[in-house]
Amino acid sequence: MSEASPLILLFGHSGQLGWELRRTLAPLGEITTAGVDDADHYLDLTDGDALDVLVRQLRPALMVNATAYTAVDEAESEPELAYRINAEAVGEMGKLGAELDIPVLHFSTDYVFSGVADRPWKENDEPAPGSVYGKSKLAGEQELIASRAENLILRTAWVYGTRGKNFLLTMLRLFCEKDRLGVVSDQFGAPTWSRLIAESAAQVLAQCKTSHGRFQFGKYSGQVFHLTAAGQASWHEFAQAILEQTAEDCVLEPISTPQYPTPAARPAYSILDNDNLAAAFGVRLPHWRRGLALCLEEMRDTGA
Ligand SMILES: NC(=O)c1ccc[n+]([C@@H]2O[C@H](COP(=O)([O-])OP(=O)(O)OC[C@H]3O[C@@H](n4cnc5c(N)ncnc54)[C@H](OP(=O)(O)O)[C@@H]3O)[C@@H](O)[C@H]2O)c1
C-alpha cells in the first residue's frame, strides 16, 4: 500500500449506505470491508473483542462506520442489541481511534430529535429521541465524541436506495400489489438517496486527506453535521412522487400517524438544516425530487 493510497476500513458495506460508500470512497484509498456478509474480514459487532482484534491487526488510516441496527420497531423489544451495535460498538471504534490515531467517520440520524419543531433542526438543537433506536444512536454519537478520537458525524434522514429495506422499494412493490394504499401524510422529512450521501461523504473526506495519505478532520473533529436532501415531503408526497414515475395504477390515500400505529414513535418533523456542512465543506445535496429522479433513472438503467 502506498502512502497516497491509505487503508480505509469500512464497516457496514452490505447496507444501503455502505454499499454506495464502497464505490464512492474508492478513489480516496484502498477499501477493506468488515462485516458479516461477504466481507474482506468477517466481523460481527456483537462478538466480544472481535472489533478490537481486527482494528489492531489492520491499523487502517481511517474507519468509516455505516453499520447500524436500523430495525426501528424491533429495537423497542431488543434494546440491548440496538445499544450494542449503535452505541457500544461505536464507542469502541472511538477508543481504538484515540489510542491508535485512526480518525472515525460515523453516520447518525434525525431520530435523535423529538420531531416537534417549527423550523429545520440545527446540529446543536437539544436532542430528545422518542424511540430506542433514536436513543441508541444518540448514545453512539456521545460515546464517539467522548472517546476523543478524531471524528466526524454526519446525521442523515429518510434514506432510500436501490437495495436493502427502504420506503422506495416497499412502495414500488406495493404499487404492483394494491389498488389503494394509505400513506402517512403528517410526518415530514427529506427523502435522501444513499448514493448522494455516499458521494457527499467522499467529497468531505477528500478535503480531509493530506498529501501524506492521512485523514485529518482538524477543527471539525468532534462535530456533527447534517446531511440530507433539500426540500421536504410527507411520506404521502414521497409516495405520490414515486408513483408518478411508474406506470402503476394505485390510489394513494393520505392517513394520519394514529391510523398507522407502529411500536416505535416516529418524529413528526425531521427536516435537518444543512447550512453548516455547506459552509464547512461546500457540500449541499439537491432537492429530494431530483435525487429520486436520479435514483429511479439508475434503477431503470441497471435493471435493479
Ligand atoms: N435507513 C434510514 O432511513 C436512515 C435514516 C437516518 C440515518 N440512517 C443512518 O445511516 C447509516 C446507514 O444506514 P443504512 O440505512 O445503510 O442501514 P442498513 O441498510 O440497515 O445497513 C446496516 C449495516 O449494518 C450492518 N450490521 C448490522 N448489525 C451488524 C453486526 N452485528 N455486525 C456487523 N455489521 C452489522 C449490516 O450488515 P448485514 O447486512 O450483514 O446485516 C449492514 O451492512 C446508519 O448509521 C443509520 O443509523 C439511516
CSV table of C-alpha atoms and ligand atoms in Angstrom, one decimal:
chain,number,residue,atom,x,y,z
A,1,MET,CA,0.0,0.0,0.0
A,2,SER,CA,1.5,3.4,-1.0
A,3,GLU,CA,1.3,6.3,1.3
A,4,ALA,CA,-1.1,8.1,-1.0
A,5,SER,CA,-3.5,5.2,-1.0
A,6,PRO,CA,-4.3,4.8,2.7
A,7,LEU,CA,-6.2,1.8,4.0
A,8,ILE,CA,-9.9,2.7,4.7
A,9,LEU,CA,-11.7,0.2,6.9
A,10,LEU,CA,-15.4,0.3,6.0
A,11,PHE,CA,-18.0,-1.2,8.4
A,12,GLY,CA,-21.5,-1.9,7.1
A,13,HIS,CA,-20.6,-2.4,3.4
A,14,SER,CA,-23.7,-4.5,2.8
A,15,GLY,CA,-26.2,-1.8,3.9
A,16,GLN,CA,-27.9,0.8,1.8
A,17,LEU,CA,-25.3,3.4,2.6
A,18,GLY,CA,-22.2,1.2,3.0
A,19,TRP,CA,-22.8,-0.3,-0.4
A,20,GLU,CA,-22.6,3.1,-2.0
A,21,LEU,CA,-19.6,4.2,0.2
A,22,ARG,CA,-17.6,1.2,-1.0
A,23,ARG,CA,-17.7,2.7,-4.5
A,24,THR,CA,-17.6,6.5,-3.7
A,25,LEU,CA,-14.6,6.2,-1.3
A,26,ALA,CA,-12.5,4.0,-3.6
A,27,PRO,CA,-10.7,7.0,-5.2
A,28,LEU,CA,-9.5,8.0,-1.7
A,29,GLY,CA,-7.7,4.8,-0.7
A,30,GLU,CA,-7.7,1.1,-0.5
A,31,ILE,CA,-11.1,0.0,0.8
A,32,THR,CA,-11.3,-3.0,3.0
A,33,THR,CA,-14.6,-4.2,4.4
A,34,ALA,CA,-15.5,-5.8,7.7
A,35,GLY,CA,-18.9,-7.4,8.3
A,36,VAL,CA,-20.9,-10.5,8.5
A,37,ASP,CA,-21.8,-11.0,4.8
A,38,ASP,CA,-19.3,-11.3,2.0
A,39,ALA,CA,-16.7,-9.0,3.6
A,40,ASP,CA,-13.0,-8.9,3.3
A,41,HIS,CA,-12.8,-9.5,7.0
A,42,TYR,CA,-15.5,-11.3,9.0
A,43,LEU,CA,-16.8,-9.1,11.8
A,44,ASP,CA,-19.9,-9.4,13.9
A,45,LEU,CA,-20.0,-6.3,16.1
A,46,THR,CA,-21.8,-8.3,18.8
A,47,ASP,CA,-18.8,-10.6,19.0
A,48,GLY,CA,-16.8,-9.8,22.1
A,49,ASP,CA,-13.5,-8.2,21.3
A,50,ALA,CA,-13.6,-9.0,17.5
A,51,LEU,CA,-13.6,-5.3,16.6
A,52,ASP,CA,-10.6,-4.6,18.8
A,53,VAL,CA,-8.6,-7.5,17.4
A,54,LEU,CA,-9.4,-6.6,13.8
A,55,VAL,CA,-8.6,-2.9,14.1
A,56,ARG,CA,-5.3,-3.6,15.8
A,57,GLN,CA,-4.4,-6.1,13.1
A,58,LEU,CA,-5.2,-3.8,10.2
A,59,ARG,CA,-4.3,-0.4,11.6
A,60,PRO,CA,-6.2,1.5,8.9
A,61,ALA,CA,-5.7,5.2,8.2
A,62,LEU,CA,-9.5,5.7,8.6
A,63,MET,CA,-12.5,3.9,9.9
A,64,VAL,CA,-15.9,4.6,8.2
A,65,ASN,CA,-18.9,3.3,10.1
A,66,ALA,CA,-22.0,2.7,8.1
A,67,THR,CA,-23.3,-0.1,10.4
A,68,ALA,CA,-26.4,0.3,12.4
A,69,TYR,CA,-29.2,-1.6,14.0
A,70,THR,CA,-31.8,0.1,11.8
A,71,ALA,CA,-34.9,-2.0,12.6
A,72,VAL,CA,-36.6,0.9,14.4
A,73,ASP,CA,-39.7,-1.1,15.6
A,74,GLU,CA,-37.8,-4.2,16.6
A,75,ALA,CA,-35.4,-2.1,18.6
A,76,GLU,CA,-38.2,-1.4,21.1
A,77,SER,CA,-38.2,-5.1,22.0
A,78,GLU,CA,-34.5,-5.8,21.8
A,79,PRO,CA,-32.8,-2.6,23.2
A,80,GLU,CA,-29.7,-4.4,24.3
A,81,LEU,CA,-28.8,-5.4,20.7
A,82,ALA,CA,-29.6,-1.9,19.4
A,83,TYR,CA,-27.4,-0.3,22.0
A,84,ARG,CA,-24.6,-2.8,21.4
A,85,ILE,CA,-24.4,-2.0,17.7
A,86,ASN,CA,-25.5,1.6,17.7
A,87,ALA,CA,-23.7,2.8,20.8
A,88,GLU,CA,-21.2,0.5,22.5
A,89,ALA,CA,-19.5,-0.6,19.2
A,90,VAL,CA,-19.3,3.0,18.1
A,91,GLY,CA,-17.7,3.9,21.5
A,92,GLU,CA,-15.2,1.1,20.9
A,93,MET,CA,-14.3,2.4,17.5
A,94,GLY,CA,-13.7,5.8,19.2
A,95,LYS,CA,-11.5,4.3,21.8
A,96,LEU,CA,-9.4,2.4,19.3
A,97,GLY,CA,-9.3,5.5,17.1
A,98,ALA,CA,-8.0,7.6,20.0
A,99,GLU,CA,-5.4,5.0,21.0
A,100,LEU,CA,-4.1,4.1,17.6
A,101,ASP,CA,-4.6,7.6,16.0
A,102,ILE,CA,-7.2,6.5,13.5
A,103,PRO,CA,-10.0,9.0,12.6
A,104,VAL,CA,-13.6,7.8,12.5
A,105,LEU,CA,-16.3,8.9,10.1
A,106,HIS,CA,-19.7,7.9,11.5
A,107,PHE,CA,-23.3,8.3,10.5
A,108,SER,CA,-26.3,9.2,12.6
A,109,THR,CA,-30.0,10.0,12.3
A,110,ASP,CA,-32.8,12.6,12.6
A,111,TYR,CA,-34.3,10.2,15.2
A,112,VAL,CA,-32.1,11.8,17.8
A,113,PHE,CA,-34.6,14.7,17.8
A,114,SER,CA,-38.1,14.8,19.2
A,115,GLY,CA,-39.8,15.7,15.9
A,116,VAL,CA,-41.6,18.7,17.4
A,117,ALA,CA,-40.3,21.8,15.8
A,118,ASP,CA,-41.4,24.7,13.6
A,119,ARG,CA,-38.0,25.2,11.8
A,120,PRO,CA,-35.3,22.8,10.4
A,121,TRP,CA,-33.2,21.2,13.1
A,122,LYS,CA,-29.8,22.6,13.7
A,123,GLU,CA,-26.9,20.4,14.8
A,124,ASN,CA,-26.8,21.9,18.3
A,125,ASP,CA,-30.5,21.7,19.0
A,126,GLU,CA,-31.3,19.7,22.0
A,127,PRO,CA,-31.7,16.0,21.2
A,128,ALA,CA,-34.7,14.2,22.7
A,129,PRO,CA,-35.1,10.9,21.0
A,130,GLY,CA,-38.5,9.2,21.4
A,131,SER,CA,-37.5,5.7,20.4
A,132,VAL,CA,-34.9,3.1,21.5
A,133,TYR,CA,-33.3,3.4,18.1
A,134,GLY,CA,-33.0,7.1,18.4
A,135,LYS,CA,-31.7,6.9,22.0
A,136,SER,CA,-29.1,4.2,21.0
A,137,LYS,CA,-27.9,6.3,18.0
A,138,LEU,CA,-27.6,9.4,20.2
A,139,ALA,CA,-25.6,7.3,22.7
A,140,GLY,CA,-23.3,6.3,19.8
A,141,GLU,CA,-22.7,9.9,18.9
A,142,GLN,CA,-21.9,10.8,22.5
A,143,GLU,CA,-19.6,7.8,23.0
A,144,LEU,CA,-17.7,8.6,19.9
A,145,ILE,CA,-17.3,12.3,20.7
A,146,ALA,CA,-16.3,11.4,24.3
A,147,SER,CA,-13.6,9.0,23.1
A,148,ARG,CA,-11.6,11.9,21.8
A,149,ALA,CA,-10.7,10.1,18.7
A,150,GLU,CA,-10.5,12.3,15.7
A,151,ASN,CA,-14.1,12.0,14.4
A,152,LEU,CA,-16.8,13.5,12.3
A,153,ILE,CA,-20.5,12.6,12.4
A,154,LEU,CA,-22.9,13.0,9.5
A,155,ARG,CA,-26.6,12.9,10.5
A,156,THR,CA,-28.9,12.0,7.7
A,157,ALA,CA,-32.6,11.0,7.4
A,158,TRP,CA,-35.2,9.1,5.3
A,159,VAL,CA,-32.6,7.1,3.5
A,160,TYR,CA,-33.6,5.1,0.5
A,161,GLY,CA,-31.7,3.4,-2.3
A,162,THR,CA,-31.6,0.7,-4.9
A,163,ARG,CA,-31.1,-2.1,-2.4
A,164,GLY,CA,-32.0,-3.1,1.1
A,165,LYS,CA,-35.1,-2.3,3.1
A,166,ASN,CA,-36.4,1.1,2.4
A,167,PHE,CA,-39.6,3.1,1.6
A,168,LEU,CA,-38.9,3.5,-2.2
A,169,LEU,CA,-38.6,-0.3,-2.7
A,170,THR,CA,-41.5,-1.0,-0.4
A,171,MET,CA,-43.7,1.4,-2.4
A,172,LEU,CA,-42.7,0.0,-5.8
A,173,ARG,CA,-43.7,-3.4,-4.5
A,174,LEU,CA,-47.0,-2.3,-3.0
A,175,PHE,CA,-48.0,-0.3,-6.1
A,176,CYS,CA,-47.9,-3.6,-8.0
A,177,GLU,CA,-49.9,-5.5,-5.4
A,178,LYS,CA,-52.6,-3.0,-4.3
A,179,ASP,CA,-55.2,-0.7,-5.9
A,180,ARG,CA,-55.4,1.6,-2.9
A,181,LEU,CA,-52.8,2.4,-0.3
A,182,GLY,CA,-53.0,4.6,2.8
A,183,VAL,CA,-49.8,6.5,3.4
A,184,VAL,CA,-48.9,8.8,6.4
A,185,SER,CA,-49.2,12.4,5.5
A,186,ASP,CA,-48.5,14.1,8.8
A,187,GLN,CA,-44.8,13.2,9.2
A,188,PHE,CA,-42.3,15.4,7.3
A,189,GLY,CA,-38.7,14.7,6.2
A,190,ALA,CA,-36.3,14.9,3.3
A,191,PRO,CA,-36.1,11.6,1.4
A,192,THR,CA,-32.4,11.2,0.7
A,193,TRP,CA,-30.8,8.7,-1.8
A,194,SER,CA,-27.9,6.7,-0.2
A,195,ARG,CA,-25.8,7.3,-3.3
A,196,LEU,CA,-25.8,11.1,-2.7
A,197,ILE,CA,-24.9,10.7,0.9
A,198,ALA,CA,-22.0,8.5,0.0
A,199,GLU,CA,-20.8,10.9,-2.7
A,200,SER,CA,-21.0,13.8,-0.2
A,201,ALA,CA,-19.1,11.8,2.4
A,202,ALA,CA,-16.4,11.2,-0.2
A,203,GLN,CA,-16.3,14.9,-1.0
A,204,VAL,CA,-15.9,15.7,2.7
A,205,LEU,CA,-13.2,13.1,3.1
A,206,ALA,CA,-11.3,14.3,0.0
A,207,GLN,CA,-10.9,17.7,1.7
A,208,CYS,CA,-9.6,16.0,4.9
A,209,LYS,CA,-7.0,13.9,3.2
A,210,THR,CA,-3.4,15.1,3.5
A,211,SER,CA,-0.7,14.8,0.9
A,212,HIS,CA,0.9,12.2,3.2
A,213,GLY,CA,-2.2,9.9,2.8
A,214,ARG,CA,-3.6,10.6,6.2
A,215,PHE,CA,-7.1,11.9,7.1
A,216,GLN,CA,-7.4,14.8,9.4
A,217,PHE,CA,-10.7,16.5,10.4
A,218,GLY,CA,-8.8,19.3,12.1
A,219,LYS,CA,-11.0,22.0,13.5
A,220,TYR,CA,-14.1,20.0,12.5
A,221,SER,CA,-13.2,16.9,14.6
A,222,GLY,CA,-15.8,16.1,17.2
A,223,GLN,CA,-18.5,17.9,15.2
A,224,VAL,CA,-21.8,16.8,13.9
A,225,PHE,CA,-23.1,17.9,10.5
A,226,HIS,CA,-26.5,17.4,9.0
A,227,LEU,CA,-26.6,15.9,5.5
A,228,THR,CA,-30.0,15.4,3.8
A,229,ALA,CA,-31.6,16.3,0.5
A,230,ALA,CA,-33.1,19.7,0.1
A,231,GLY,CA,-36.8,20.4,0.4
A,232,GLN,CA,-39.3,18.5,2.4
A,233,ALA,CA,-42.1,16.0,1.9
A,234,SER,CA,-44.6,13.9,3.8
A,235,TRP,CA,-44.4,10.1,3.3
A,236,HIS,CA,-47.6,10.6,1.2
A,237,GLU,CA,-46.0,13.2,-1.0
A,238,PHE,CA,-42.9,11.0,-1.4
A,239,ALA,CA,-45.1,8.0,-2.3
A,240,GLN,CA,-47.0,10.2,-4.8
A,241,ALA,CA,-43.8,11.3,-6.4
A,242,ILE,CA,-42.6,7.7,-6.8
A,243,LEU,CA,-46.0,6.6,-8.2
A,244,GLU,CA,-45.9,9.4,-10.8
A,245,GLN,CA,-42.6,7.9,-12.1
A,246,THR,CA,-44.2,4.4,-12.6
A,247,ALA,CA,-46.8,3.0,-14.9
A,248,GLU,CA,-48.8,1.5,-12.0
A,249,ASP,CA,-52.4,2.4,-11.2
A,250,CYS,CA,-52.7,2.8,-7.4
A,251,VAL,CA,-54.7,5.4,-5.4
A,252,LEU,CA,-52.8,6.9,-2.5
A,253,GLU,CA,-54.9,8.0,0.4
A,254,PRO,CA,-53.4,10.4,3.0
A,255,ILE,CA,-53.7,9.0,6.5
A,256,SER,CA,-52.6,10.2,9.9
A,257,THR,CA,-50.0,8.7,12.2
A,258,PRO,CA,-52.6,7.2,14.6
A,259,GLN,CA,-54.1,5.4,11.6
A,260,TYR,CA,-50.8,3.6,11.1
A,261,PRO,CA,-49.6,2.7,14.6
A,262,THR,CA,-46.1,1.4,15.0
A,263,PRO,CA,-44.2,0.1,18.1
A,264,ALA,CA,-41.6,2.9,17.8
A,265,ALA,CA,-42.7,6.6,17.7
A,266,ARG,CA,-41.5,8.4,14.6
A,267,PRO,CA,-40.5,12.1,14.7
A,268,ALA,CA,-43.3,14.2,13.1
A,269,TYR,CA,-40.9,16.9,11.8
A,270,SER,CA,-37.5,15.7,10.7
A,271,ILE,CA,-36.2,18.4,8.4
A,272,LEU,CA,-32.5,19.0,9.1
A,273,ASP,CA,-30.7,22.3,8.4
A,274,ASN,CA,-27.8,21.6,6.1
A,275,ASP,CA,-26.1,25.0,6.2
A,276,ASN,CA,-23.2,24.1,8.4
A,277,LEU,CA,-22.0,21.3,6.0
A,278,ALA,CA,-22.3,23.7,3.1
A,279,ALA,CA,-20.3,26.4,4.9
A,280,ALA,CA,-17.6,24.0,6.1
A,281,PHE,CA,-17.1,21.8,3.1
A,282,GLY,CA,-19.1,23.4,0.3
A,283,VAL,CA,-21.3,20.3,0.1
A,284,ARG,CA,-25.0,20.5,-0.4
A,285,LEU,CA,-27.4,17.9,-1.8
A,286,PRO,CA,-30.0,18.6,-4.5
A,287,HIS,CA,-33.8,18.7,-3.9
A,288,TRP,CA,-35.2,15.3,-2.9
A,289,ARG,CA,-37.3,15.2,-6.1
A,290,ARG,CA,-34.0,15.4,-8.1
A,291,GLY,CA,-32.4,12.7,-6.0
A,292,LEU,CA,-35.5,10.5,-6.6
A,293,ALA,CA,-35.4,11.0,-10.3
A,294,LEU,CA,-31.7,10.2,-10.4
A,295,CYS,CA,-32.2,7.0,-8.3
A,296,LEU,CA,-35.1,5.8,-10.5
A,297,GLU,CA,-33.1,6.5,-13.6
A,298,GLU,CA,-30.3,4.4,-12.2
A,299,MET,CA,-32.7,1.6,-11.4
A,300,ARG,CA,-34.1,1.7,-15.0
A,301,ASP,CA,-30.5,1.8,-16.5
A,302,THR,CA,-29.3,-1.1,-14.4
A,303,GLY,CA,-32.5,-3.1,-14.2
A,304,ALA,CA,-32.3,-3.0,-10.4
B,1,LIG,N1,-32.2,3.9,6.8
B,1,LIG,C1,-32.6,5.1,7.2
B,1,LIG,O1,-33.7,5.6,6.8
B,1,LIG,C2,-31.6,6.0,7.9
B,1,LIG,C3,-32.1,7.3,8.3
B,1,LIG,C4,-31.2,8.1,9.1
B,1,LIG,C5,-29.9,7.7,9.4
B,1,LIG,N2,-29.5,6.4,9.0
B,1,LIG,C6,-28.2,6.0,9.4
B,1,LIG,O2,-27.4,5.8,8.2
B,1,LIG,C7,-26.5,4.8,8.4
B,1,LIG,C8,-26.6,3.7,7.4
B,1,LIG,O3,-27.9,3.1,7.5
B,1,LIG,P1,-28.5,2.1,6.4
B,1,LIG,O4,-29.9,2.5,6.0
B,1,LIG,O5,-27.5,2.0,5.3
B,1,LIG,O6,-28.5,0.8,7.2
B,1,LIG,P2,-28.8,-0.7,6.7
B,1,LIG,O7,-29.1,-0.8,5.3
B,1,LIG,O8,-29.7,-1.3,7.7
B,1,LIG,O9,-27.3,-1.4,6.9
B,1,LIG,C9,-26.8,-1.6,8.2
B,1,LIG,C10,-25.4,-2.3,8.0
B,1,LIG,O10,-25.0,-2.6,9.4
B,1,LIG,C11,-24.5,-3.9,9.4
B,1,LIG,N3,-24.7,-4.5,10.7
B,1,LIG,C12,-25.8,-4.6,11.4
B,1,LIG,N4,-25.5,-5.4,12.5
B,1,LIG,C13,-24.2,-5.7,12.5
B,1,LIG,C14,-23.4,-6.5,13.3
B,1,LIG,N5,-23.8,-7.1,14.4
B,1,LIG,N6,-22.1,-6.7,12.9
B,1,LIG,C15,-21.6,-6.1,11.7
B,1,LIG,N7,-22.4,-5.4,10.9
B,1,LIG,C16,-23.7,-5.2,11.3
B,1,LIG,C17,-25.4,-4.6,8.3
B,1,LIG,O11,-24.9,-5.9,8.0
B,1,LIG,P3,-25.8,-7.1,7.4
B,1,LIG,O12,-26.3,-6.6,6.1
B,1,LIG,O13,-24.9,-8.2,7.4
B,1,LIG,O14,-26.9,-7.1,8.4
B,1,LIG,C18,-25.5,-3.6,7.2
B,1,LIG,O15,-24.3,-3.7,6.5
B,1,LIG,C19,-26.7,4.3,9.9
B,1,LIG,O16,-25.9,5.0,10.7
B,1,LIG,C20,-28.2,4.7,10.1
B,1,LIG,O17,-28.4,4.9,11.5
B,1,LIG,C21,-30.4,5.6,8.3
